[in-house]
Amino acid sequence: METLTHILDKIHIEIERLETVFKSTGQTERFYITRETLSKLKVLLSDTNNTTDLLTKYATLRYILETLINVKLLNLEETYTFKLYYSIFSVQVEKTEKFISKINQEIELAKEYDEREKKEQKELMDRIDVTNAKLYKEELDKITTSIDNDSDYESVIFWGDYKNNGYGFTSHLIETKVKSEYEKRLNELSAKLSQVKTKVYNDSRLKTLFSFTSEEDVYSKLKERRTWKDKAKAVGLENDYTLIYDLSSSIIHSTVYSLFTDNDLNDSDTNLVNTLVTRYINNIVRELRTYSNVDKLNKFVIINVKEQKWK
């Protein structure tokens, strides 16, 4: 019997071989969605096969179920291909905007620590004899240690070597170096998003399919607003989703169940996960073969080759 990895490898090779055919027949979106779905599944399957970790297994199972929901929707709804494919551009912009928001928060936080340090240093100078260099340095070091100890518990990403650079210079570095890089990326992504809007809006097929009225209308109508539960219901997998969501949530989140449950899978957990992973992946492959028209395209390639030989 073929392993799941072998099954995924076979169709992945088929899809890669048919890249030119996909693109020449106006199915670029289908090609990339199918190829990337298979690539991610291969990596996930490899990782989960090499671990007995409960958290990893259930997280993978949930991802695979959501993938099955996605590919079923791709076959069920004509619009879903374009919602899925073109949403990456708006998502990239949104993610970068969130990073910039986090950067701004960290700049302000560094400034607060800088102000606190300056204030406490001034208060120190007002209450002790600064000509006593030894005492002054000892008290100054206490201030620095106290502030640094507090800052150790801050959830910061971009501060770098802040203890050596100091809080004031750290805020300056983040603002002039880090933030500027993210703003540059945001400008590039926003420009790309604008180009995609124009391209999509001018595509007569998509314009008819989504009833676009303007370029600004594009991403409003491409946006997928349903929850995973709603999407699972749409493809007849609501019961599966409820089960896997409840099981995985109790493990993934810091609940009393995850706290007191052994992190290694027992036999019943292993059988449940392996059985469902096998069924879901087999279903995904079947759905992807339908979605990608891979069998039809393979015949198209054979016919083309025969015609070329005849000529």
Coordinates of C-alpha atoms in Angstrom, one line a residue:
M1 CA 0.0 0.0 0.0
E2 CA 1.3 3.5 -0.9
T3 CA 2.2 5.7 2.0
L4 CA 0.6 9.2 2.3
T5 CA 4.0 10.8 1.6
H6 CA 4.3 8.8 -1.6
I7 CA 0.8 9.8 -2.7
L8 CA 1.5 13.4 -2.1
D9 CA 4.8 13.2 -3.9
K10 CA 3.2 11.7 -6.9
I11 CA 0.6 14.3 -7.4
H12 CA 3.1 17.1 -6.5
I13 CA 5.4 15.9 -9.3
E14 CA 2.4 15.8 -11.7
I15 CA 1.4 19.4 -10.9
E16 CA 5.0 20.7 -11.2
R17 CA 5.3 19.0 -14.6
L18 CA 2.1 20.6 -15.8
E19 CA 3.0 24.2 -14.8
T20 CA 3.3 25.5 -18.4
V21 CA 0.0 23.9 -19.3
F22 CA -1.8 25.5 -16.3
K23 CA -0.5 28.9 -17.2
S24 CA -1.1 28.6 -20.9
T25 CA -4.8 27.6 -20.3
G26 CA -5.5 30.5 -17.9
Q27 CA -5.3 28.5 -14.7
T28 CA -2.4 30.2 -12.9
E29 CA -4.3 30.6 -9.7
R30 CA -5.2 26.9 -9.6
F31 CA -1.6 25.9 -10.2
Y32 CA -0.2 27.9 -7.4
I33 CA -2.9 27.0 -4.9
T34 CA -2.6 23.3 -5.7
R35 CA 1.2 23.3 -5.6
E36 CA 1.5 25.2 -2.4
T37 CA -1.2 23.1 -0.7
L38 CA 0.7 19.9 -1.5
S39 CA 4.0 21.4 -0.5
K40 CA 2.7 22.4 3.0
L41 CA 1.1 19.0 3.5
K42 CA 4.3 17.2 2.7
V43 CA 6.3 19.2 5.2
L44 CA 3.6 18.8 7.9
L45 CA 3.3 15.1 7.3
S46 CA 7.0 14.6 7.6
D47 CA 7.2 16.6 10.8
T48 CA 4.2 14.9 12.5
N49 CA 5.4 11.4 11.5
N50 CA 8.6 12.1 13.5
T51 CA 7.0 13.1 16.7
T52 CA 4.8 11.7 19.4
D53 CA 4.2 15.2 20.9
L54 CA 0.5 15.7 21.6
L55 CA 0.5 19.4 20.8
T56 CA 2.2 19.0 17.5
K57 CA -0.1 16.1 16.4
Y58 CA -3.3 17.9 17.2
A59 CA -2.2 21.2 15.7
T60 CA -1.3 19.3 12.5
L61 CA -4.6 17.5 12.5
R62 CA -6.5 20.8 12.8
Y63 CA -4.4 22.3 9.9
I64 CA -5.1 19.3 7.7
L65 CA -8.8 19.4 8.4
E66 CA -8.9 23.2 7.5
T67 CA -7.0 22.4 4.3
L68 CA -9.7 19.8 3.4
I69 CA -12.4 22.5 4.1
N70 CA -10.5 24.9 1.8
V71 CA -10.1 22.5 -1.1
K72 CA -13.7 21.4 -0.9
L73 CA -14.7 25.0 -1.1
L74 CA -12.4 25.4 -4.1
N75 CA -14.5 22.8 -5.9
L76 CA -17.8 24.0 -4.6
E77 CA -17.6 27.8 -5.1
E78 CA -16.2 29.3 -8.3
T79 CA -15.3 32.6 -6.4
Y80 CA -13.3 30.9 -3.7
T81 CA -10.2 30.3 -5.9
F82 CA -9.8 34.1 -6.3
K83 CA -10.7 34.9 -2.8
L84 CA -8.0 32.5 -1.6
Y85 CA -5.3 33.4 -4.1
Y86 CA -5.6 37.2 -4.1
S87 CA -6.1 37.6 -0.4
I88 CA -2.4 37.1 0.2
F89 CA -1.6 40.6 -1.0
S90 CA -4.0 42.3 1.5
V91 CA -2.9 40.0 4.3
Q92 CA 0.7 40.9 3.7
V93 CA -0.2 44.6 4.0
E94 CA -2.3 44.0 7.2
K95 CA 0.5 42.0 8.8
T96 CA 3.1 44.7 8.0
E97 CA 0.8 47.4 9.4
K98 CA 0.4 45.3 12.6
F99 CA 4.2 45.1 12.9
I100 CA 4.5 48.9 12.5
S101 CA 1.9 49.3 15.2
K102 CA 4.0 47.1 17.5
I103 CA 7.1 49.0 16.6
N104 CA 5.4 52.3 17.6
Q105 CA 4.4 50.8 20.9
E106 CA 7.9 49.7 21.6
I107 CA 9.3 53.1 20.7
E108 CA 7.0 54.8 23.2
L109 CA 7.8 52.2 25.8
A110 CA 11.5 52.8 25.4
K111 CA 10.9 56.5 25.8
E112 CA 9.0 55.9 29.0
Y113 CA 11.9 53.9 30.4
D114 CA 14.3 56.7 29.3
E115 CA 12.1 59.3 31.0
R116 CA 11.9 57.2 34.2
E117 CA 15.7 56.7 34.2
K118 CA 16.3 60.4 33.8
K119 CA 13.8 61.3 36.5
E120 CA 15.3 58.9 39.0
Q121 CA 18.8 60.1 38.2
K122 CA 17.8 63.7 38.8
E123 CA 16.1 62.8 42.1
L124 CA 19.3 61.0 43.1
M125 CA 21.4 64.1 42.4
D126 CA 19.0 66.2 44.5
R127 CA 19.2 63.9 47.6
I128 CA 22.8 62.9 47.8
D129 CA 26.2 64.5 47.7
V130 CA 27.3 63.9 44.1
T131 CA 30.9 64.8 45.0
N132 CA 31.0 61.5 46.8
A133 CA 31.8 59.6 43.5
K134 CA 31.7 56.1 45.1
L135 CA 28.3 56.6 46.7
Y136 CA 26.9 58.3 43.7
K137 CA 28.0 55.4 41.4
E138 CA 26.6 52.8 43.8
E139 CA 23.2 54.5 43.9
L140 CA 23.2 55.1 40.1
D141 CA 23.9 51.4 39.6
K142 CA 20.9 50.5 41.8
I143 CA 18.7 52.7 39.7
T144 CA 19.9 51.1 36.4
T145 CA 19.6 47.6 37.8
S146 CA 16.0 48.3 39.1
I147 CA 14.9 49.7 35.8
D148 CA 16.6 46.9 33.8
N149 CA 15.0 44.3 35.9
D150 CA 11.6 45.7 35.2
S151 CA 12.3 46.0 31.5
D152 CA 13.3 42.3 31.4
Y153 CA 9.6 41.5 31.7
E154 CA 8.4 43.6 28.8
S155 CA 7.1 41.8 25.7
V156 CA 9.5 43.5 23.3
I157 CA 10.8 42.3 19.9
F158 CA 12.7 45.2 18.4
W159 CA 14.8 46.6 21.4
G160 CA 18.0 44.7 20.5
D161 CA 20.9 45.4 22.8
Y162 CA 19.0 48.0 24.8
K163 CA 20.8 47.7 28.1
N164 CA 24.1 48.7 26.4
N165 CA 22.5 51.2 24.0
G166 CA 20.3 52.8 26.7
Y167 CA 16.6 53.4 26.4
G168 CA 16.7 56.8 24.7
F169 CA 19.1 55.6 22.0
T170 CA 17.2 52.4 21.6
S171 CA 14.0 54.3 20.8
H172 CA 16.0 56.4 18.3
L173 CA 17.4 53.3 16.6
I174 CA 14.1 51.6 16.3
E175 CA 12.5 54.7 14.8
T176 CA 15.2 55.5 12.3
K177 CA 16.3 52.0 11.4
V178 CA 13.7 49.3 12.1
K179 CA 10.6 51.3 11.5
S180 CA 11.9 52.8 8.3
E181 CA 12.5 49.3 6.9
Y182 CA 9.0 48.2 7.7
E183 CA 7.5 51.4 6.3
K184 CA 9.5 50.8 3.1
R185 CA 8.2 47.2 2.9
L186 CA 4.6 48.5 3.5
N187 CA 5.0 51.0 0.7
E188 CA 6.2 48.3 -1.7
L189 CA 3.4 45.9 -0.6
S190 CA 0.7 48.7 -0.9
A191 CA 2.0 49.5 -4.4
K192 CA 1.7 45.8 -5.3
L193 CA -1.7 45.6 -3.8
S194 CA -2.8 48.6 -5.9
Q195 CA -1.4 46.9 -9.1
V196 CA -3.3 43.7 -8.2
K197 CA -6.5 45.7 -7.7
T198 CA -6.2 47.2 -11.1
K199 CA -5.4 43.8 -12.7
V200 CA -8.3 42.1 -11.0
Y201 CA -10.7 44.9 -11.8
N202 CA -9.7 44.9 -15.5
D203 CA -10.1 41.1 -15.8
S204 CA -13.5 40.8 -17.5
R205 CA -14.1 37.3 -16.1
L206 CA -13.5 38.4 -12.5
K207 CA -15.4 41.6 -13.0
T208 CA -18.5 39.7 -14.1
L209 CA -18.0 37.0 -11.4
F210 CA -17.8 39.5 -8.5
S211 CA -19.8 42.4 -10.0
F212 CA -17.0 44.9 -9.2
T213 CA -18.1 48.5 -9.5
S214 CA -14.7 50.1 -9.0
E215 CA -11.1 49.2 -8.1
E216 CA -11.8 50.1 -4.5
D217 CA -14.6 47.6 -4.5
V218 CA -12.2 44.7 -5.4
Y219 CA -10.9 43.7 -2.0
S220 CA -14.2 44.3 -0.2
K221 CA -15.8 41.6 -2.5
L222 CA -12.7 39.3 -2.5
K223 CA -12.6 39.3 1.3
E224 CA -13.7 36.0 2.9
R225 CA -15.8 36.8 6.0
R226 CA -17.0 33.4 7.1
T227 CA -15.5 31.7 10.2
W228 CA -14.0 28.2 9.9
K229 CA -17.1 26.8 11.4
D230 CA -19.3 28.4 8.8
K231 CA -17.0 27.1 6.0
A232 CA -17.0 23.6 7.5
K233 CA -20.8 23.7 7.5
A234 CA -20.8 24.8 3.9
V235 CA -18.9 21.6 2.8
G236 CA -20.6 19.2 5.2
L237 CA -17.7 18.9 7.7
E238 CA -19.3 20.7 10.6
N239 CA -19.3 17.7 12.9
D240 CA -15.6 17.0 12.1
Y241 CA -14.7 20.6 12.7
T242 CA -16.5 20.7 16.1
L243 CA -14.8 17.5 17.2
I244 CA -11.3 18.5 16.1
Y245 CA -11.7 22.1 17.3
D246 CA -12.7 20.9 20.7
L247 CA -9.9 18.3 21.0
S248 CA -7.2 20.5 19.6
S249 CA -8.2 23.6 21.6
S250 CA -8.1 21.7 24.9
I251 CA -4.5 20.8 24.0
I252 CA -3.2 23.9 22.2
H253 CA -4.6 26.4 24.8
S254 CA -3.4 26.5 28.4
T255 CA -6.4 24.7 29.9
V256 CA -6.6 22.3 32.9
Y257 CA -6.8 19.4 30.5
S258 CA -3.5 20.4 28.7
L259 CA -1.9 21.1 32.1
F260 CA -2.4 17.7 33.6
T261 CA -2.4 15.6 30.4
D262 CA 0.8 13.7 29.4
N263 CA 2.4 15.5 26.4
D264 CA 3.1 12.2 24.6
L265 CA 0.2 10.5 22.7
N266 CA -1.3 7.4 24.1
D267 CA -2.5 4.6 21.8
S268 CA -6.1 5.9 21.5
D269 CA -4.8 9.4 20.7
T270 CA -2.4 8.0 18.1
N271 CA -5.0 5.9 16.4
L272 CA -7.5 8.8 16.3
V273 CA -5.0 11.2 14.8
N274 CA -3.4 8.8 12.4
T275 CA -6.8 7.6 11.1
L276 CA -8.2 11.1 10.6
V277 CA -5.0 12.4 9.0
T278 CA -5.0 9.5 6.5
R279 CA -8.7 10.0 5.7
Y280 CA -8.4 13.8 5.4
I281 CA -5.3 13.7 3.2
N282 CA -6.8 11.0 0.9
N283 CA -9.8 13.3 0.5
I284 CA -7.6 16.3 -0.1
V285 CA -5.8 14.6 -2.9
R286 CA -9.0 13.5 -4.5
E287 CA -10.4 17.0 -4.2
L288 CA -7.2 18.5 -5.6
R289 CA -7.2 16.2 -8.6
T290 CA -10.7 17.4 -9.4
Y291 CA -9.9 21.0 -8.7
S292 CA -6.6 21.1 -10.7
N293 CA -8.0 19.1 -13.7
V294 CA -4.8 17.2 -13.5
D295 CA -6.1 14.1 -15.3
K296 CA -7.6 16.2 -18.1
L297 CA -4.4 18.2 -18.4
N298 CA -2.3 15.1 -18.6
K299 CA -4.3 14.0 -21.6
F300 CA -3.9 17.4 -23.1
V301 CA -0.1 17.0 -22.8
I302 CA -0.2 13.6 -24.4
I303 CA -2.3 14.9 -27.3
N304 CA 0.1 17.8 -27.8
V305 CA 3.1 15.5 -27.8
K306 CA 1.5 13.2 -30.4
E307 CA 0.6 16.1 -32.6
Q308 CA 4.1 17.5 -32.5
K309 CA 5.5 14.1 -33.5
W310 CA 3.0 13.7 -36.3
K311 CA 4.1 17.1 -37.7

